[in-house]
Each structure stands twice: as structure tokens, then as C-alpha cells.
Amino acid sequence: MTIYDRSVRERACGLFERGLGHEAAAARLGIPLKAVRQWHLTYRAVGRDALLDMGSHRTYDYDTKVAAASAVVDGGMSMPEAMGRFGVASISPLKSWCRLYREGGADALRPKPKGRPRGSGRKAAPPTREQELEREVRRLEAQVAYLKKSIALKAELGLPLGTGRRP
């Protein structure tokens, strides 16, 4: 996707102000129709300033996201109308909010914590000598218990108690 600088969007605003539609403006600017169509939609919905600020990544608070998505999904408001009413500069985030709102309700629009979760990069401290010895004792106790059961089972079945090796 090509990103156009502010001067190109200013020229587009001038064409829109003179009454040209998105098709004529796209032809005059030599820009794909899809991009100019979105610009025209933004221009009509929220005005010149919003179109010129489109390159900057604007953030919206939780309440604005929920209100705009709810108005479109539940209230049947059109997206351009919601853009104008709630001051959303681009249709892309509004589409995303509506999709998330449909899938998970208002909670899906809550801000996510940034960065890596706490403790995810930490490694456990190496075991102390005492902890290593305790683990070895538990392992040996389990081995002894297994061997005792094995001997008891062989005696119960009447098998000879040998070395455990096959003849």
C-alpha cells in the first residue's frame, strides 16, 4: 500500500472543495481510485483537517471506540455518519472496531497491555545443593519402592528372583 504525503492530500482537498468527485480527483492526481475514494469519504464525513491528519496515527479512547462501534453495529448508523459524529479520521479503525465489537462485545475493545508480560523473560534460579539432594533422595526412594513392588509381584507369581536379566 502506497502512503501519500500531506501535499497530495491537500491537492485532493482542493479538488473536493471545487466540487470534483473521487473519480475525477483520482484521474487528475494520477492516484488509484480506491485511495481517493477513501479520502473523499473521510473528507465528507469529518472534514479537511481530518483528511490532512490521516498520516499520523491517532489514538482513540475506549469510550469513543465502543460508542462508534455500537452505533454502527447495534444502532444501524452508517460508517461515514459515525465517523463524523465521533470524530474518527479514517474508516479503517472503525471497521476494525465493528468487527471486534461483533465478535466479543465492548470488552474486545478494551486496551491491551503493552510489551512482554512480567516474568516471561526470567529464568528460575538454579537449585541449591540442598534442593538437588532432596530431589535425588525422592528419585532414589521412588526407585526403591518400584523395586520392592517388582520383587513382591515376582514372589506372588512364583517367578524366580534373579538379577532381572534374561537368560
Short mmCIF file of C-alpha atoms in Angstrom, two decimals:
data_model
loop_
_atom_site.label_atom_id
_atom_site.label_comp_id
_atom_site.label_asym_id
_atom_site.label_seq_id
_atom_site.Cartn_x
_atom_site.Cartn_y
_atom_site.Cartn_z
CA MET A 1 0.00 0.00 0.00
CA THR A 2 1.42 3.36 -1.00
CA ILE A 3 1.34 6.17 1.53
CA TYR A 4 0.85 9.64 0.08
CA ASP A 5 2.23 12.70 1.80
CA ARG A 6 0.25 15.66 3.08
CA SER A 7 0.77 17.78 -0.06
CA VAL A 8 -1.02 15.21 -2.24
CA ARG A 9 -3.92 15.07 0.21
CA GLU A 10 -4.04 18.91 0.22
CA ARG A 11 -4.36 18.90 -3.57
CA ALA A 12 -7.16 16.33 -3.26
CA CYS A 13 -8.94 18.57 -0.71
CA GLY A 14 -8.72 21.47 -3.17
CA LEU A 15 -10.34 19.32 -5.85
CA PHE A 16 -13.08 18.16 -3.48
CA GLU A 17 -13.75 21.77 -2.46
CA ARG A 18 -14.20 22.71 -6.11
CA GLY A 19 -16.90 20.04 -6.36
CA LEU A 20 -14.99 17.22 -8.06
CA GLY A 21 -15.84 13.67 -7.05
CA HIS A 22 -13.40 10.91 -6.21
CA GLU A 23 -13.19 9.58 -9.78
CA ALA A 24 -12.29 12.96 -11.30
CA ALA A 25 -9.87 13.73 -8.48
CA ALA A 26 -8.14 10.35 -8.90
CA ALA A 27 -7.74 10.97 -12.62
CA ARG A 28 -6.31 14.48 -12.07
CA LEU A 29 -3.92 13.36 -9.32
CA GLY A 30 -2.88 10.13 -11.03
CA ILE A 31 -3.64 8.14 -7.90
CA PRO A 32 -5.57 4.85 -7.69
CA LEU A 33 -9.31 5.31 -7.39
CA LYS A 34 -9.55 3.20 -4.20
CA ALA A 35 -7.29 5.59 -2.23
CA VAL A 36 -9.06 8.74 -3.42
CA ARG A 37 -12.46 7.16 -2.71
CA GLN A 38 -11.40 6.66 0.94
CA TRP A 39 -10.07 10.22 1.10
CA HIS A 40 -13.34 11.57 -0.28
CA LEU A 41 -15.30 9.55 2.25
CA THR A 42 -13.13 10.93 5.07
CA TYR A 43 -13.38 14.46 3.69
CA ARG A 44 -17.18 14.31 3.55
CA ALA A 45 -17.52 12.64 6.96
CA VAL A 46 -15.10 14.58 9.15
CA GLY A 47 -13.67 17.37 7.02
CA ARG A 48 -10.45 18.71 5.60
CA ASP A 49 -8.40 18.68 8.82
CA ALA A 50 -9.05 15.00 9.45
CA LEU A 51 -8.04 14.13 5.89
CA LEU A 52 -4.82 16.08 6.21
CA ASP A 53 -4.02 14.41 9.55
CA MET A 54 -4.61 10.91 8.20
CA GLY A 55 -0.89 10.09 8.03
CA SER A 56 -0.50 10.50 11.78
CA HIS A 57 -1.62 7.54 13.83
CA ARG A 58 -4.32 8.96 16.00
CA THR A 59 -5.43 7.05 19.08
CA TYR A 60 -8.97 6.90 20.40
CA ASP A 61 -10.14 6.22 23.93
CA TYR A 62 -12.16 3.17 24.89
CA ASP A 63 -15.47 5.06 25.22
CA THR A 64 -15.19 6.52 21.70
CA LYS A 65 -14.45 3.09 20.23
CA VAL A 66 -17.39 1.46 21.99
CA ALA A 67 -19.80 4.28 21.16
CA ALA A 68 -18.85 4.35 17.48
CA ALA A 69 -18.91 0.56 17.06
CA SER A 70 -22.17 0.25 18.95
CA ALA A 71 -23.78 2.98 16.85
CA VAL A 72 -22.83 1.17 13.64
CA VAL A 73 -23.46 -2.43 14.74
CA ASP A 74 -26.43 -2.04 17.10
CA GLY A 75 -27.84 1.31 16.02
CA GLY A 76 -27.63 0.83 12.25
CA MET A 77 -25.72 4.08 11.71
CA SER A 78 -23.67 4.28 8.52
CA MET A 79 -19.90 4.27 8.88
CA PRO A 80 -19.41 7.74 7.33
CA GLU A 81 -22.06 9.13 9.65
CA ALA A 82 -20.36 7.51 12.68
CA MET A 83 -17.00 8.90 11.53
CA GLY A 84 -18.43 12.41 11.54
CA ARG A 85 -20.32 12.06 14.80
CA PHE A 86 -17.45 10.52 16.80
CA GLY A 87 -14.55 12.29 15.06
CA VAL A 88 -12.93 9.18 13.60
CA ALA A 89 -10.50 10.27 10.89
CA SER A 90 -10.34 7.02 8.92
CA ILE A 91 -12.75 4.23 8.13
CA SER A 92 -10.12 1.52 8.72
CA PRO A 93 -10.10 1.65 12.52
CA LEU A 94 -13.88 1.93 12.57
CA LYS A 95 -14.20 -1.25 10.50
CA SER A 96 -11.81 -2.99 12.89
CA TRP A 97 -13.72 -1.82 15.95
CA CYS A 98 -17.01 -3.03 14.46
CA ARG A 99 -15.52 -6.47 13.72
CA LEU A 100 -14.13 -6.75 17.26
CA TYR A 101 -17.40 -5.50 18.75
CA ARG A 102 -19.40 -8.12 16.84
CA GLU A 103 -17.01 -10.90 17.92
CA GLY A 104 -16.51 -10.04 21.59
CA GLY A 105 -18.66 -7.11 22.59
CA ALA A 106 -17.38 -4.00 24.33
CA ASP A 107 -14.69 -5.93 26.23
CA ALA A 108 -12.96 -6.77 22.95
CA LEU A 109 -12.23 -3.04 22.52
CA ARG A 110 -10.50 -2.64 25.90
CA PRO A 111 -6.87 -1.53 25.65
CA LYS A 112 -4.37 -4.39 25.72
CA PRO A 113 -1.31 -4.18 27.96
CA LYS A 114 1.81 -3.23 26.04
CA GLY A 115 5.03 -5.19 25.99
CA ARG A 116 6.02 -8.57 27.24
CA PRO A 117 4.21 -9.96 30.30
CA ARG A 118 6.07 -9.68 33.59
CA GLY A 119 8.27 -12.60 34.44
CA SER A 120 8.21 -14.08 30.96
CA GLY A 121 11.92 -13.47 30.40
CA ARG A 122 13.11 -14.53 33.82
CA LYS A 123 14.64 -17.92 34.32
CA ALA A 124 14.23 -19.81 37.55
CA ALA A 125 17.12 -19.53 39.93
CA PRO A 126 19.40 -22.57 39.81
CA PRO A 127 18.57 -25.10 42.53
CA THR A 128 20.67 -25.03 45.67
CA ARG A 129 22.77 -28.02 46.67
CA GLU A 130 20.17 -28.91 49.30
CA GLN A 131 17.35 -28.86 46.69
CA GLU A 132 19.39 -31.07 44.35
CA LEU A 133 20.00 -33.58 47.16
CA GLU A 134 16.30 -33.60 48.12
CA ARG A 135 15.36 -34.30 44.51
CA GLU A 136 17.90 -37.13 44.31
CA VAL A 137 16.55 -38.63 47.56
CA ARG A 138 12.98 -38.57 46.17
CA ARG A 139 14.19 -40.22 42.95
CA LEU A 140 16.00 -42.97 44.87
CA GLU A 141 13.01 -43.53 47.18
CA ALA A 142 10.77 -43.98 44.13
CA GLN A 143 13.28 -46.42 42.60
CA VAL A 144 13.41 -48.47 45.83
CA ALA A 145 9.59 -48.54 46.02
CA TYR A 146 9.42 -49.73 42.40
CA LEU A 147 11.96 -52.50 43.03
CA LYS A 148 10.13 -53.64 46.19
CA LYS A 149 6.87 -53.89 44.24
CA SER A 150 8.65 -55.76 41.46
CA ILE A 151 10.09 -58.29 43.95
CA ALA A 152 6.69 -58.72 45.64
CA LEU A 153 4.97 -59.28 42.29
CA LYS A 154 7.56 -61.89 41.22
CA ALA A 155 7.15 -63.73 44.54
CA GLU A 156 3.36 -63.63 44.19
CA LEU A 157 3.55 -65.07 40.67
CA GLY A 158 6.15 -67.67 41.73
CA LEU A 159 8.86 -66.37 39.43
CA PRO A 160 12.49 -66.77 40.39
CA LEU A 161 14.15 -63.72 41.92
CA GLY A 162 17.15 -63.32 39.67
CA THR A 163 19.22 -60.45 38.54
CA GLY A 164 16.46 -59.26 36.27
CA ARG A 165 18.40 -60.22 33.18
CA ARG A 166 17.04 -62.51 30.55
CA PRO A 167 18.67 -65.93 30.19
#
